[in-house]
Coordinates of C-alpha atoms and ligand atoms in Angstrom, one line a residue:
M1 CA 113.6 -168.6 -46.1
A2 CA 110.9 -166.5 -47.7
Y3 CA 107.6 -166.1 -45.9
Q4 CA 104.3 -167.1 -47.4
A5 CA 101.0 -166.0 -45.9
P6 CA 99.0 -169.1 -44.8
V7 CA 95.8 -167.8 -46.4
D8 CA 94.0 -171.1 -46.4
D9 CA 94.8 -171.8 -42.8
I10 CA 93.6 -168.3 -41.8
M11 CA 90.4 -168.8 -43.8
H12 CA 89.8 -172.2 -42.3
A13 CA 90.1 -170.7 -38.8
L14 CA 87.9 -167.8 -39.7
K15 CA 85.2 -170.1 -41.1
T16 CA 85.3 -172.8 -38.4
A17 CA 86.4 -171.3 -35.1
A18 CA 85.1 -167.8 -35.6
G19 CA 82.0 -168.9 -37.5
L20 CA 82.5 -166.6 -40.5
D21 CA 79.5 -167.8 -42.5
G22 CA 77.1 -167.0 -39.7
L23 CA 78.7 -163.6 -39.1
I24 CA 78.4 -162.7 -42.8
E25 CA 74.8 -163.9 -42.9
S26 CA 73.9 -161.8 -39.9
G27 CA 75.3 -158.7 -41.6
I28 CA 77.5 -157.9 -38.6
L29 CA 80.7 -157.8 -40.6
G30 CA 79.3 -155.8 -43.5
V31 CA 81.6 -157.7 -46.0
D32 CA 81.4 -161.0 -47.9
E33 CA 83.8 -163.9 -47.9
D34 CA 85.3 -163.0 -51.2
T35 CA 86.3 -159.6 -50.0
I36 CA 87.7 -161.1 -46.8
R37 CA 89.8 -163.5 -48.7
A38 CA 90.9 -160.9 -51.2
V39 CA 92.1 -158.5 -48.4
I40 CA 94.0 -161.4 -46.7
E41 CA 95.7 -162.3 -50.0
E42 CA 96.7 -158.7 -50.6
A43 CA 98.0 -158.4 -47.0
G44 CA 99.9 -161.6 -47.7
K45 CA 101.5 -160.1 -50.9
F46 CA 102.5 -157.0 -49.1
G47 CA 104.0 -159.0 -46.2
A48 CA 105.9 -161.4 -48.5
E49 CA 107.1 -158.8 -51.0
V50 CA 107.7 -155.7 -49.0
L51 CA 108.0 -156.5 -45.3
D52 CA 109.7 -159.9 -45.3
P53 CA 112.8 -158.8 -47.2
L54 CA 113.4 -156.1 -44.5
S55 CA 113.2 -158.4 -41.5
V56 CA 116.8 -159.6 -41.5
V57 CA 118.3 -156.2 -42.4
G58 CA 116.2 -154.7 -39.6
D59 CA 117.5 -157.2 -37.1
R60 CA 121.1 -156.7 -38.1
T61 CA 121.1 -152.9 -38.5
G62 CA 118.5 -151.9 -35.8
S63 CA 117.2 -148.5 -35.2
K64 CA 119.8 -146.0 -34.0
L65 CA 119.8 -142.6 -32.3
V66 CA 122.0 -140.3 -34.4
D67 CA 122.5 -136.7 -33.5
G68 CA 119.2 -136.7 -31.5
K69 CA 117.3 -138.3 -34.3
V70 CA 116.1 -141.9 -34.6
V71 CA 117.1 -143.6 -37.8
T72 CA 115.3 -146.7 -38.8
P73 CA 117.0 -149.4 -40.9
P74 CA 117.5 -149.1 -44.7
G75 CA 114.2 -149.6 -46.6
W76 CA 112.0 -149.0 -43.5
K77 CA 110.8 -145.6 -44.5
E78 CA 109.9 -146.6 -48.0
A79 CA 108.1 -149.7 -46.7
Y80 CA 106.1 -147.6 -44.2
K81 CA 105.1 -145.2 -47.0
Q82 CA 103.9 -148.2 -49.1
F83 CA 102.0 -149.4 -46.1
A84 CA 100.3 -146.0 -45.6
D85 CA 99.7 -145.5 -49.3
G86 CA 98.1 -148.9 -49.6
G87 CA 95.5 -147.8 -47.0
W88 CA 96.5 -150.5 -44.6
G89 CA 96.6 -148.1 -41.7
G90 CA 92.8 -147.4 -41.9
L91 CA 91.6 -151.0 -42.4
Q92 CA 89.2 -151.0 -39.4
A93 CA 89.0 -147.3 -38.7
P94 CA 85.6 -145.6 -39.2
E95 CA 84.9 -144.2 -42.6
E96 CA 84.2 -140.8 -41.0
W97 CA 87.9 -140.4 -40.5
G98 CA 89.0 -141.9 -43.8
G99 CA 89.1 -145.5 -42.8
Q100 CA 87.5 -148.5 -44.5
N101 CA 85.4 -149.6 -41.5
L102 CA 86.3 -153.3 -42.1
P103 CA 85.8 -155.7 -39.1
N104 CA 88.4 -156.2 -36.4
L105 CA 88.4 -159.8 -37.4
L106 CA 89.9 -158.9 -40.7
S107 CA 92.5 -156.5 -39.4
T108 CA 93.5 -159.0 -36.8
A109 CA 94.0 -161.6 -39.5
A110 CA 96.0 -159.1 -41.6
G111 CA 98.0 -158.2 -38.4
E112 CA 99.2 -161.8 -38.2
I113 CA 100.6 -161.6 -41.7
W114 CA 102.5 -158.3 -41.2
N115 CA 103.9 -159.5 -38.0
S116 CA 104.9 -162.8 -39.4
A117 CA 106.7 -161.1 -42.2
N118 CA 108.4 -158.5 -40.0
L119 CA 107.6 -158.4 -36.3
A120 CA 109.6 -155.2 -35.6
F121 CA 107.7 -153.4 -38.3
G122 CA 104.3 -154.7 -37.4
L123 CA 104.6 -153.1 -33.9
C124 CA 104.3 -149.6 -35.3
P125 CA 100.8 -149.9 -36.9
L126 CA 99.8 -152.1 -34.0
L127 CA 100.2 -149.3 -31.5
T128 CA 98.8 -146.7 -33.9
F129 CA 95.6 -148.8 -34.3
G130 CA 95.2 -148.8 -30.5
A131 CA 95.7 -145.1 -30.2
I132 CA 93.1 -144.5 -33.0
D133 CA 90.7 -146.6 -31.0
A134 CA 91.2 -144.7 -27.8
I135 CA 90.9 -141.3 -29.4
E136 CA 87.8 -142.4 -31.4
L137 CA 86.0 -143.7 -28.4
Q138 CA 87.0 -141.1 -25.8
G139 CA 88.5 -138.1 -27.4
S140 CA 86.8 -134.8 -27.8
E141 CA 85.4 -133.8 -31.3
Q142 CA 88.2 -131.4 -31.7
L143 CA 90.9 -134.0 -31.0
K144 CA 89.2 -136.5 -33.3
K145 CA 89.0 -133.9 -36.1
T146 CA 92.6 -132.8 -35.7
Y147 CA 94.3 -136.1 -35.2
L148 CA 92.3 -139.1 -36.5
P149 CA 92.4 -138.4 -40.3
K150 CA 96.2 -138.2 -40.3
M151 CA 96.6 -141.2 -38.1
V152 CA 94.1 -143.3 -40.1
S153 CA 95.8 -142.4 -43.3
G154 CA 99.1 -143.4 -41.8
E155 CA 100.6 -139.9 -42.2
W156 CA 101.1 -139.9 -38.4
T157 CA 101.8 -142.8 -36.0
G158 CA 100.7 -143.3 -32.4
T159 CA 102.4 -144.5 -29.3
M160 CA 101.4 -145.6 -25.8
N161 CA 103.2 -144.1 -22.8
L162 CA 102.6 -145.9 -19.6
T163 CA 105.8 -147.3 -18.3
E164 CA 108.2 -145.4 -16.0
P165 CA 111.3 -146.5 -14.2
H166 CA 109.3 -147.2 -11.0
A167 CA 106.0 -148.0 -12.6
G168 CA 105.8 -151.1 -14.8
S169 CA 103.2 -153.6 -14.0
D170 CA 102.1 -151.3 -11.1
L171 CA 100.8 -148.3 -12.9
G172 CA 99.5 -146.8 -9.7
A173 CA 103.1 -145.8 -8.9
L174 CA 103.5 -143.5 -11.9
V175 CA 104.7 -140.0 -11.2
T176 CA 104.6 -138.2 -14.5
R177 CA 102.9 -134.8 -13.7
A178 CA 100.2 -132.9 -15.6
E179 CA 99.5 -129.2 -14.8
R180 CA 96.3 -127.5 -15.9
Q181 CA 96.6 -124.4 -18.0
A182 CA 94.3 -121.4 -18.3
D183 CA 93.5 -122.2 -21.9
G184 CA 92.2 -125.7 -21.1
T185 CA 95.3 -127.5 -22.2
Y186 CA 97.8 -129.2 -19.8
R187 CA 101.6 -129.2 -19.5
I188 CA 103.2 -132.6 -19.0
F189 CA 106.5 -133.2 -17.1
G190 CA 108.2 -136.6 -16.6
T191 CA 110.1 -139.6 -18.0
K192 CA 108.6 -142.6 -19.8
I193 CA 110.7 -145.6 -20.6
F194 CA 110.5 -148.5 -23.1
I195 CA 108.3 -146.5 -25.5
T196 CA 107.8 -148.4 -28.7
Y197 CA 108.4 -146.2 -31.8
G198 CA 108.6 -143.3 -29.3
D199 CA 110.6 -141.5 -32.0
H200 CA 111.4 -142.2 -35.7
E201 CA 111.6 -140.5 -39.0
L202 CA 108.9 -142.5 -40.8
T203 CA 106.3 -139.8 -40.4
D204 CA 106.1 -136.0 -39.9
N205 CA 104.4 -136.3 -36.6
I206 CA 104.0 -138.8 -33.7
I207 CA 101.0 -138.8 -31.5
H208 CA 101.8 -139.9 -28.0
L209 CA 99.1 -141.0 -25.5
V210 CA 100.6 -140.4 -22.1
L211 CA 99.4 -141.3 -18.7
A212 CA 100.1 -138.7 -16.0
R213 CA 98.9 -137.5 -12.7
L214 CA 97.3 -134.1 -11.8
P215 CA 98.5 -132.3 -8.7
D216 CA 95.2 -132.9 -6.8
A217 CA 94.7 -136.4 -8.1
P218 CA 93.9 -139.2 -5.7
P219 CA 96.7 -141.7 -5.1
G220 CA 97.0 -145.0 -7.1
T221 CA 95.3 -146.0 -10.3
R222 CA 92.2 -143.8 -9.5
G223 CA 94.3 -140.7 -9.9
I224 CA 95.7 -141.2 -13.5
S225 CA 94.6 -139.1 -16.5
L226 CA 95.3 -139.7 -20.2
F227 CA 96.8 -137.0 -22.4
L228 CA 97.4 -136.7 -26.1
V229 CA 100.8 -135.1 -26.6
P230 CA 101.9 -134.6 -30.2
K231 CA 105.6 -134.5 -31.1
H232 CA 104.8 -131.4 -33.2
L233 CA 102.0 -129.1 -32.2
V234 CA 99.3 -128.8 -34.9
N235 CA 98.2 -125.4 -36.3
K236 CA 94.5 -124.5 -36.6
D237 CA 94.6 -125.2 -40.3
G238 CA 95.9 -128.7 -39.6
S239 CA 99.5 -128.0 -40.7
I240 CA 102.5 -129.0 -38.6
G241 CA 103.5 -126.3 -36.0
A242 CA 106.2 -125.8 -33.5
R243 CA 108.1 -128.7 -31.9
N244 CA 106.5 -129.8 -28.6
D245 CA 108.6 -130.2 -25.4
V246 CA 109.1 -133.9 -25.8
T247 CA 112.4 -135.6 -26.8
C248 CA 113.8 -139.1 -27.2
A249 CA 116.7 -139.3 -24.7
S250 CA 118.0 -142.7 -25.7
L251 CA 117.1 -146.0 -27.3
E252 CA 117.4 -149.4 -25.6
H253 CA 119.7 -152.2 -26.8
K254 CA 117.6 -155.3 -26.8
L255 CA 117.5 -159.1 -27.2
G256 CA 115.2 -158.9 -30.2
I257 CA 113.0 -156.7 -32.4
H258 CA 116.1 -154.6 -33.0
A259 CA 114.5 -152.5 -35.7
S260 CA 111.7 -151.3 -33.4
P261 CA 113.0 -148.2 -31.6
T262 CA 112.3 -148.6 -27.9
A263 CA 112.7 -145.1 -26.5
V264 CA 113.3 -143.3 -23.2
M265 CA 111.0 -140.2 -23.6
K266 CA 111.5 -137.0 -21.8
Y267 CA 108.4 -134.7 -21.4
G268 CA 108.7 -131.2 -20.2
E269 CA 112.5 -130.6 -19.9
K270 CA 111.8 -126.9 -20.7
D271 CA 108.3 -125.4 -20.2
G272 CA 106.3 -128.6 -20.2
A273 CA 104.9 -130.6 -23.1
V274 CA 101.6 -129.4 -24.3
G275 CA 99.0 -132.1 -23.7
Y276 CA 95.2 -132.4 -24.3
L277 CA 93.0 -134.4 -22.0
V278 CA 91.5 -137.6 -23.5
G279 CA 88.3 -138.6 -21.6
E280 CA 87.9 -137.3 -18.1
E281 CA 90.4 -136.3 -15.5
N282 CA 91.5 -139.2 -13.2
R283 CA 89.7 -141.7 -15.5
G284 CA 92.7 -142.2 -17.8
L285 CA 93.4 -145.8 -17.0
N286 CA 89.9 -146.7 -18.2
V287 CA 90.6 -145.0 -21.5
M288 CA 94.0 -146.6 -21.7
F289 CA 92.4 -150.0 -21.2
I290 CA 90.6 -149.5 -24.5
M291 CA 93.9 -149.2 -26.1
M292 CA 95.5 -151.9 -24.0
N293 CA 92.8 -154.5 -24.7
A294 CA 93.0 -153.9 -28.4
A295 CA 96.8 -154.1 -28.2
R296 CA 96.7 -157.2 -26.0
L297 CA 94.8 -159.1 -28.6
A298 CA 97.1 -157.7 -31.3
V299 CA 100.2 -158.8 -29.3
G300 CA 98.6 -162.3 -28.9
M301 CA 98.4 -162.3 -32.7
Q302 CA 102.1 -161.4 -32.8
G303 CA 102.7 -164.7 -30.9
V304 CA 100.8 -166.5 -33.6
A305 CA 102.7 -164.6 -36.2
V306 CA 106.1 -165.6 -34.9
A307 CA 105.0 -169.2 -34.4
E308 CA 103.8 -169.4 -37.9
R309 CA 107.0 -167.9 -39.2
A310 CA 109.2 -170.3 -37.2
T311 CA 107.1 -173.2 -38.3
Q312 CA 107.4 -172.4 -42.0
Q313 CA 111.2 -172.0 -41.6
A314 CA 111.6 -175.3 -39.6
L315 CA 109.5 -177.2 -42.2
A316 CA 111.7 -176.0 -45.0
Y317 CA 114.9 -176.9 -43.2
A318 CA 113.6 -180.3 -42.2
K319 CA 112.9 -181.2 -45.8
E320 CA 116.4 -180.2 -46.9
R321 CA 118.6 -181.3 -44.1
R322 CA 119.7 -185.0 -44.3
Q323 CA 120.9 -187.0 -41.3
G324 CA 120.7 -190.7 -40.3
R325 CA 118.3 -193.1 -42.0
S326 CA 114.7 -193.0 -40.9
L327 CA 113.0 -196.3 -40.1
S328 CA 110.5 -195.8 -43.0
A329 CA 113.1 -194.8 -45.6
N330 CA 112.7 -196.5 -48.9
S331 CA 115.9 -195.2 -50.5
A332 CA 119.5 -195.6 -49.6
G333 CA 121.6 -193.0 -47.9
M334 CA 120.7 -190.4 -45.3
S335 CA 117.0 -189.3 -44.9
P336 CA 115.7 -185.8 -44.7
I337 CA 115.2 -185.1 -41.0
I338 CA 111.5 -184.5 -41.6
E339 CA 111.2 -188.3 -41.9
H340 CA 112.4 -188.9 -38.4
A341 CA 109.5 -189.5 -36.0
D342 CA 110.9 -187.1 -33.4
I343 CA 111.2 -184.3 -35.9
R344 CA 107.7 -185.0 -37.2
R345 CA 106.4 -184.8 -33.6
S346 CA 108.1 -181.5 -33.2
L347 CA 106.7 -180.1 -36.4
M348 CA 103.2 -181.3 -35.4
I349 CA 103.5 -179.5 -32.1
M350 CA 104.5 -176.3 -33.9
K351 CA 101.6 -176.5 -36.3
A352 CA 99.0 -177.5 -33.7
L353 CA 100.0 -174.9 -31.2
T354 CA 100.1 -172.2 -33.8
Q355 CA 96.7 -173.1 -35.2
A356 CA 95.1 -173.4 -31.8
A357 CA 96.4 -169.9 -30.7
R358 CA 95.3 -168.4 -34.1
A359 CA 91.8 -169.7 -33.5
I360 CA 91.6 -168.2 -30.0
C361 CA 92.8 -164.8 -31.2
L362 CA 90.4 -164.8 -34.1
V363 CA 87.5 -165.8 -31.9
T364 CA 88.4 -162.9 -29.6
A365 CA 88.5 -160.5 -32.5
K366 CA 85.1 -161.7 -33.7
E367 CA 83.6 -161.1 -30.3
T368 CA 85.0 -157.6 -30.5
D369 CA 83.1 -157.0 -33.7
V370 CA 79.9 -158.4 -32.3
S371 CA 80.3 -156.3 -29.1
R372 CA 80.5 -153.2 -31.3
R373 CA 78.4 -154.0 -34.4
A374 CA 75.5 -156.2 -33.3
K375 CA 72.1 -154.6 -33.4
D376 CA 70.8 -156.3 -30.2
V377 CA 72.0 -154.7 -27.0
A378 CA 72.1 -158.0 -25.1
E379 CA 74.1 -159.6 -27.8
R380 CA 76.6 -156.7 -27.7
A381 CA 76.9 -156.9 -23.9
A382 CA 77.4 -160.7 -23.9
A383 CA 80.1 -160.4 -26.6
A384 CA 81.8 -157.6 -24.6
H385 CA 82.0 -160.0 -21.6
R386 CA 83.4 -162.7 -23.9
V387 CA 86.1 -160.3 -25.1
A388 CA 87.0 -159.5 -21.5
L389 CA 87.2 -163.1 -20.6
L390 CA 89.3 -164.2 -23.7
T391 CA 91.7 -161.2 -24.0
P392 CA 94.1 -162.4 -21.3
I393 CA 94.0 -165.9 -22.7
A394 CA 94.6 -164.7 -26.3
K395 CA 97.5 -162.5 -25.1
A396 CA 99.2 -164.9 -22.8
F397 CA 98.6 -168.3 -24.3
A398 CA 99.4 -167.1 -27.9
T399 CA 102.6 -165.3 -26.8
D400 CA 103.8 -168.2 -24.6
I401 CA 103.4 -170.6 -27.5
G402 CA 105.1 -168.1 -29.8
C403 CA 108.2 -168.5 -27.7
E404 CA 107.8 -172.3 -27.4
V405 CA 107.3 -172.8 -31.1
A406 CA 110.2 -170.5 -32.0
S407 CA 112.4 -172.5 -29.6
I408 CA 111.4 -175.8 -31.2
G409 CA 112.2 -174.1 -34.5
V410 CA 115.8 -173.5 -33.3
Q411 CA 116.0 -177.1 -32.1
I412 CA 114.9 -178.5 -35.5
H413 CA 117.8 -176.6 -37.1
G414 CA 120.3 -178.3 -34.7
G415 CA 123.5 -176.3 -34.3
M416 CA 122.6 -174.1 -37.3
G417 CA 119.6 -172.9 -35.3
F418 CA 122.0 -171.2 -32.9
I419 CA 123.9 -169.6 -35.8
E420 CA 122.3 -166.4 -36.8
E421 CA 122.5 -166.9 -40.6
T422 CA 119.6 -169.4 -40.7
G423 CA 117.2 -166.8 -39.2
A424 CA 115.7 -169.3 -36.7
A425 CA 117.5 -167.6 -33.9
Q426 CA 116.0 -164.2 -34.8
H427 CA 112.4 -165.6 -34.4
Y428 CA 113.4 -166.9 -31.0
R429 CA 114.9 -163.6 -29.9
D430 CA 112.1 -161.6 -31.4
A431 CA 109.4 -163.8 -29.7
R432 CA 110.8 -163.3 -26.2
I433 CA 109.4 -159.8 -25.7
L434 CA 105.9 -160.9 -26.4
P435 CA 105.1 -162.5 -23.0
I436 CA 106.5 -159.3 -21.3
Y437 CA 105.0 -156.2 -22.9
E438 CA 101.4 -155.2 -22.9
G439 CA 101.1 -156.5 -19.4
T440 CA 103.3 -159.5 -18.6
N441 CA 101.7 -162.9 -18.9
G442 CA 101.8 -163.3 -15.2
I443 CA 99.6 -160.2 -14.9
Q444 CA 97.3 -161.6 -17.6
A445 CA 96.9 -164.7 -15.5
I446 CA 96.0 -162.7 -12.5
D447 CA 93.6 -160.6 -14.5
L448 CA 91.9 -163.8 -15.8
A449 CA 91.6 -165.3 -12.3
T450 CA 90.7 -162.3 -10.2
R451 CA 88.7 -160.1 -12.6
K452 CA 87.4 -162.2 -15.5
L453 CA 86.4 -165.4 -13.7
P454 CA 84.1 -163.5 -11.3
L455 CA 82.5 -161.5 -14.2
E456 CA 78.7 -161.5 -13.7
G457 CA 79.0 -163.7 -10.7
G458 CA 80.8 -166.4 -12.7
K459 CA 78.1 -166.6 -15.4
V460 CA 80.4 -165.5 -18.2
V461 CA 82.9 -168.3 -17.7
E462 CA 80.0 -170.8 -17.1
A463 CA 78.4 -169.9 -20.4
Y464 CA 81.7 -170.3 -22.2
L465 CA 82.4 -173.7 -20.6
G466 CA 78.9 -174.7 -21.7
E467 CA 79.8 -173.8 -25.3
L468 CA 83.0 -175.7 -25.2
K469 CA 81.2 -178.7 -23.8
G470 CA 78.7 -178.5 -26.7
V471 CA 81.5 -179.0 -29.2
V472 CA 82.9 -181.9 -27.2
D473 CA 79.5 -183.6 -27.3
E474 CA 79.4 -183.1 -31.1
V475 CA 82.8 -184.6 -31.5
R476 CA 81.8 -187.6 -29.4
A477 CA 78.5 -188.0 -31.2
S478 CA 80.2 -188.0 -34.6
N479 CA 81.9 -191.2 -33.7
R480 CA 84.4 -191.0 -36.5
P481 CA 87.3 -193.4 -36.5
E482 CA 89.7 -190.8 -38.0
F483 CA 89.1 -188.7 -34.8
G484 CA 90.8 -191.3 -32.7
R485 CA 90.4 -190.4 -29.0
M486 CA 89.8 -186.7 -29.7
G487 CA 86.3 -186.7 -28.0
E488 CA 87.6 -188.4 -24.9
R489 CA 90.6 -186.2 -24.5
L490 CA 88.6 -183.0 -25.2
G491 CA 86.0 -184.1 -22.6
E492 CA 88.7 -184.6 -20.0
A493 CA 90.3 -181.2 -20.8
V494 CA 87.0 -179.3 -20.6
A495 CA 86.1 -181.2 -17.4
A496 CA 89.5 -180.3 -15.9
L497 CA 89.0 -176.6 -16.8
A498 CA 85.5 -176.7 -15.2
E499 CA 86.9 -178.2 -12.0
A500 CA 89.9 -175.7 -11.9
S501 CA 87.5 -172.8 -12.5
R502 CA 85.3 -173.9 -9.6
W503 CA 88.3 -174.3 -7.3
M504 CA 89.6 -170.9 -8.4
G505 CA 86.3 -169.2 -7.8
G506 CA 86.2 -170.6 -4.2
A507 CA 89.9 -169.9 -3.5
L508 CA 89.6 -166.3 -4.5
H509 CA 87.5 -165.8 -1.4
K510 CA 89.0 -168.4 1.0
S511 CA 92.7 -168.2 0.1
P512 CA 93.4 -165.5 -2.5
E513 CA 97.2 -166.1 -2.4
A514 CA 96.6 -169.8 -3.3
A515 CA 94.5 -168.6 -6.2
L516 CA 97.2 -166.3 -7.4
A517 CA 99.8 -169.1 -7.1
G518 CA 97.7 -171.1 -9.5
A519 CA 96.8 -168.4 -12.0
T520 CA 99.4 -169.1 -14.6
P521 CA 98.8 -172.9 -14.9
Y522 CA 95.0 -172.0 -14.9
L523 CA 95.5 -169.7 -17.9
R524 CA 97.5 -172.4 -19.7
L525 CA 94.8 -175.0 -19.0
F526 CA 92.2 -172.5 -20.3
G527 CA 94.2 -171.9 -23.5
L528 CA 94.8 -175.6 -24.1
A529 CA 91.2 -176.6 -23.6
A530 CA 89.8 -173.7 -25.7
G531 CA 92.4 -174.2 -28.5
G532 CA 91.7 -177.9 -28.6
V533 CA 88.0 -177.3 -28.9
Y534 CA 88.4 -174.8 -31.8
L535 CA 90.7 -177.2 -33.7
A536 CA 88.0 -179.9 -33.1
K537 CA 85.4 -177.5 -34.6
G538 CA 87.7 -177.3 -37.7
A539 CA 88.0 -181.1 -37.8
L540 CA 84.2 -181.5 -37.6
A541 CA 83.8 -179.0 -40.5
A542 CA 86.5 -180.8 -42.6
A543 CA 84.8 -184.1 -42.0
R544 CA 81.5 -182.7 -43.0
N545 CA 83.0 -181.2 -46.2
G546 CA 84.9 -184.4 -46.9
S547 CA 88.1 -182.4 -47.4
G548 CA 91.4 -182.5 -45.7
A549 CA 92.6 -179.3 -47.1
A550 CA 93.8 -176.2 -45.2
G551 CA 96.5 -177.8 -43.2
Q552 CA 95.0 -181.2 -42.5
P553 CA 92.5 -180.1 -39.9
I554 CA 91.5 -183.5 -38.7
A555 CA 95.0 -184.8 -38.2
I556 CA 96.1 -181.6 -36.4
A557 CA 93.1 -181.5 -34.1
R558 CA 93.5 -185.2 -33.3
F559 CA 97.2 -184.7 -32.6
F560 CA 96.5 -181.7 -30.4
A561 CA 93.9 -183.7 -28.4
E562 CA 95.9 -186.9 -28.1
N563 CA 99.4 -185.3 -27.5
L564 CA 98.9 -181.9 -25.9
L565 CA 95.6 -182.0 -24.2
T566 CA 96.9 -184.8 -22.0
A567 CA 98.6 -182.0 -20.0
A568 CA 95.1 -180.7 -19.0
S569 CA 94.4 -182.9 -16.0
G570 CA 98.0 -182.4 -14.8
L571 CA 97.5 -178.6 -15.0
K572 CA 94.3 -178.9 -13.1
D573 CA 96.1 -180.9 -10.4
T574 CA 98.7 -178.1 -10.2
V575 CA 96.0 -175.4 -9.9
V576 CA 94.0 -177.1 -7.2
G577 CA 96.8 -178.8 -5.3
G578 CA 100.0 -177.0 -6.0
A579 CA 99.6 -173.8 -4.0
D580 CA 100.8 -175.1 -0.6
S581 CA 104.2 -176.2 -1.9
T582 CA 104.5 -173.1 -4.1
L583 CA 104.1 -170.9 -1.1
A584 CA 105.8 -173.2 1.4
I585 CA 109.2 -171.4 1.4
A586 CA 108.9 -167.8 2.6
P587 CA 110.4 -165.1 0.2
D588 CA 113.2 -164.4 2.7
A589 CA 114.1 -168.1 2.9
L590 CA 113.9 -168.5 -0.9
S591 CA 116.7 -166.0 -1.3
A592 CA 118.7 -167.3 1.6
Ligands
FAD601 C1 110.8 -153.8 -26.1 C2 109.8 -153.2 -25.1 C3 108.8 -152.5 -25.6 C4 107.8 -151.9 -24.8 N1 106.9 -151.0 -25.2 C5 106.2 -150.2 -24.4 C6 105.4 -149.1 -24.8 O1 105.3 -148.9 -26.0 N2 104.7 -148.4 -23.9 C7 104.8 -148.6 -22.6 O2 104.2 -147.9 -21.8 N3 105.6 -149.7 -22.1 C8 106.2 -150.5 -23.0 N4 107.0 -151.5 -22.5 C9 107.0 -151.8 -21.1 C10 106.4 -153.1 -20.7 O3 105.0 -153.0 -20.9 C11 106.8 -153.5 -19.3 O4 108.1 -153.9 -19.4 C12 105.9 -154.5 -18.7 O5 104.6 -154.1 -18.5 C13 106.5 -155.0 -17.4 O6 106.8 -154.0 -16.5 P1 108.3 -154.0 -15.9 O7 109.3 -154.2 -17.0 O8 108.4 -152.8 -15.0 O9 108.3 -155.3 -15.0 P2 107.8 -155.5 -13.5 O10 106.5 -154.8 -13.3 O11 108.9 -155.0 -12.6 O12 107.7 -157.0 -13.4 C14 108.8 -157.9 -13.1 C15 108.2 -159.3 -12.9 O13 107.3 -159.3 -11.7 C16 106.0 -159.8 -12.1 N5 105.1 -159.0 -11.3 C17 105.0 -157.6 -11.2 N6 103.9 -157.3 -10.4 C18 103.4 -158.5 -10.0 C19 102.2 -158.8 -9.2 N7 101.5 -157.9 -8.7 N8 102.0 -160.1 -9.0 C20 102.7 -161.1 -9.6 N9 103.8 -160.8 -10.3 C21 104.1 -159.5 -10.6 C22 105.9 -159.6 -13.6 O14 105.0 -160.5 -14.1 C23 107.3 -159.8 -14.1 O15 107.5 -161.1 -14.3 C24 107.9 -152.1 -23.4 C25 108.9 -153.0 -22.9 C26 109.9 -153.5 -23.7 C27 111.0 -154.3 -23.1

């Protein structure tokens, strides 16, 4: 089933949840609404016409290592060239390096479209954007001049090399070694695993950002430095030079995203791979976090992307497939399954979760823009705190629902969902990596509870809760019959989140293990409450405009509140009262 970019839904989320009109008026974005819509429409065309047709062939063929070279599926190289030629690689990059300096909000929205059309393709620019960000913010002038123009133009791609066999979530354990050289460069020795687009033939050069440890570095995460390691060295005149001492040893065989090459990378099998320090020695993790935070939001958007794609596919199937006779049928014979109440419920869940997660991600992207572009220092600082708070929620909530929605998509197809030819199974398989990479969702929940909740002595989360409550009050005051019990349910959800946040804040001091045991349900509660509120903002706007366009915002917001937000108080109970039983059986006994 062909993909169609949900331009109206995206615009609706931008205008209502992310407050596009106010942002444009303030001048922070530097673009008008027509430009934003035009770029999203163009991204939609590119996604539908170029990337979507390659998604299935990519899944079936996969990327392969042939005679030491990574070969991507048929059509991939041409599509990548079109992507680069179209200027998509430089959407949000600074003009100084050849980019278009468009807001993160817009490139995040475009990212949804590319990833919906073809998740395995979308990963390549996703990582390159992160690498550009890290080099731009922390690289030396020389590094910027040498690498950024080619990366922004899409002529070279970027990768992110953190993971090692014994260092996954725990990066403090990494052992890749860096040795200082007399000329100011470094030599890198070690093995990195699971490196996305670690090698390929789409571009002439690949720019690896690699975490490694200097011989005199302190142990743990405080002794990690970041290095730029090109696949090919670059000559003084900018031309491609000798091959660096970095090779792709093998590619992984995976559950999904088959076309995305996931590489084992060997650095320094001979004299050592030449590397250039990014930022300061032993401060590499801080720099990498720039890249990781950008990538975490982008991966959250991948969750939205796969959910949107699975929803479109399930809707199309449900309209065609006929089984049984629905209670409301007014013609003889079997009804399309979309008429059955249970299928309608499933489709509403898919739509509502997708739109809620999209809103959370776009709000996070907007705050990134404010944190970088606002004139007022205090406004920038507040927005940076908001980004810090929302990033783990955007990443984990959106990727969790990506899997759930893709799974419902398979279910709506019945047996055909389990058969590869419908494509529903591919979305389900592709979605499954999203809660794992860029920091597992368990790690995101821990980050939210232990680092983000205490930000500024708890004032960041307090201010956010205050904002959510403001929308709830507006919904209640509007007193519209078509809102049903939306105000009541939203009020309960935000109150539950406030109570769970208070409990979490206390538990972090008194009983940290209990807090960690409740971190994942806490994040889920956070995502549900925030998502419900953003949908309600959309409903309020639709009611004001007297229009039900853009995906029936009032009905979706009401459904979310009355059917999904009912979980909020249960999740709160789990957070505040579930730790004792979670931890009751000791690890040894659990495995007995
Ligand atoms: C397809 C694919 C692409 C990838 N791309 C890249 C890439 O481009 N670059 C890169 O560097 N890496 C990449 N990765 C690696 C990925 O980021 C890691 O797999 C991920 O961070 C988890 O690390 P791990 O696999 O070692 O799992 P582990 O760290 O071993 O975790 C196993 C489980 O234990 C949990 N856990 C671990 N520590 C804790 C803790 N302290 N408290 C509670 N629970 C914990 C985790 O949540 C997880 O559920 C990729 C992986 C895959 C599969």
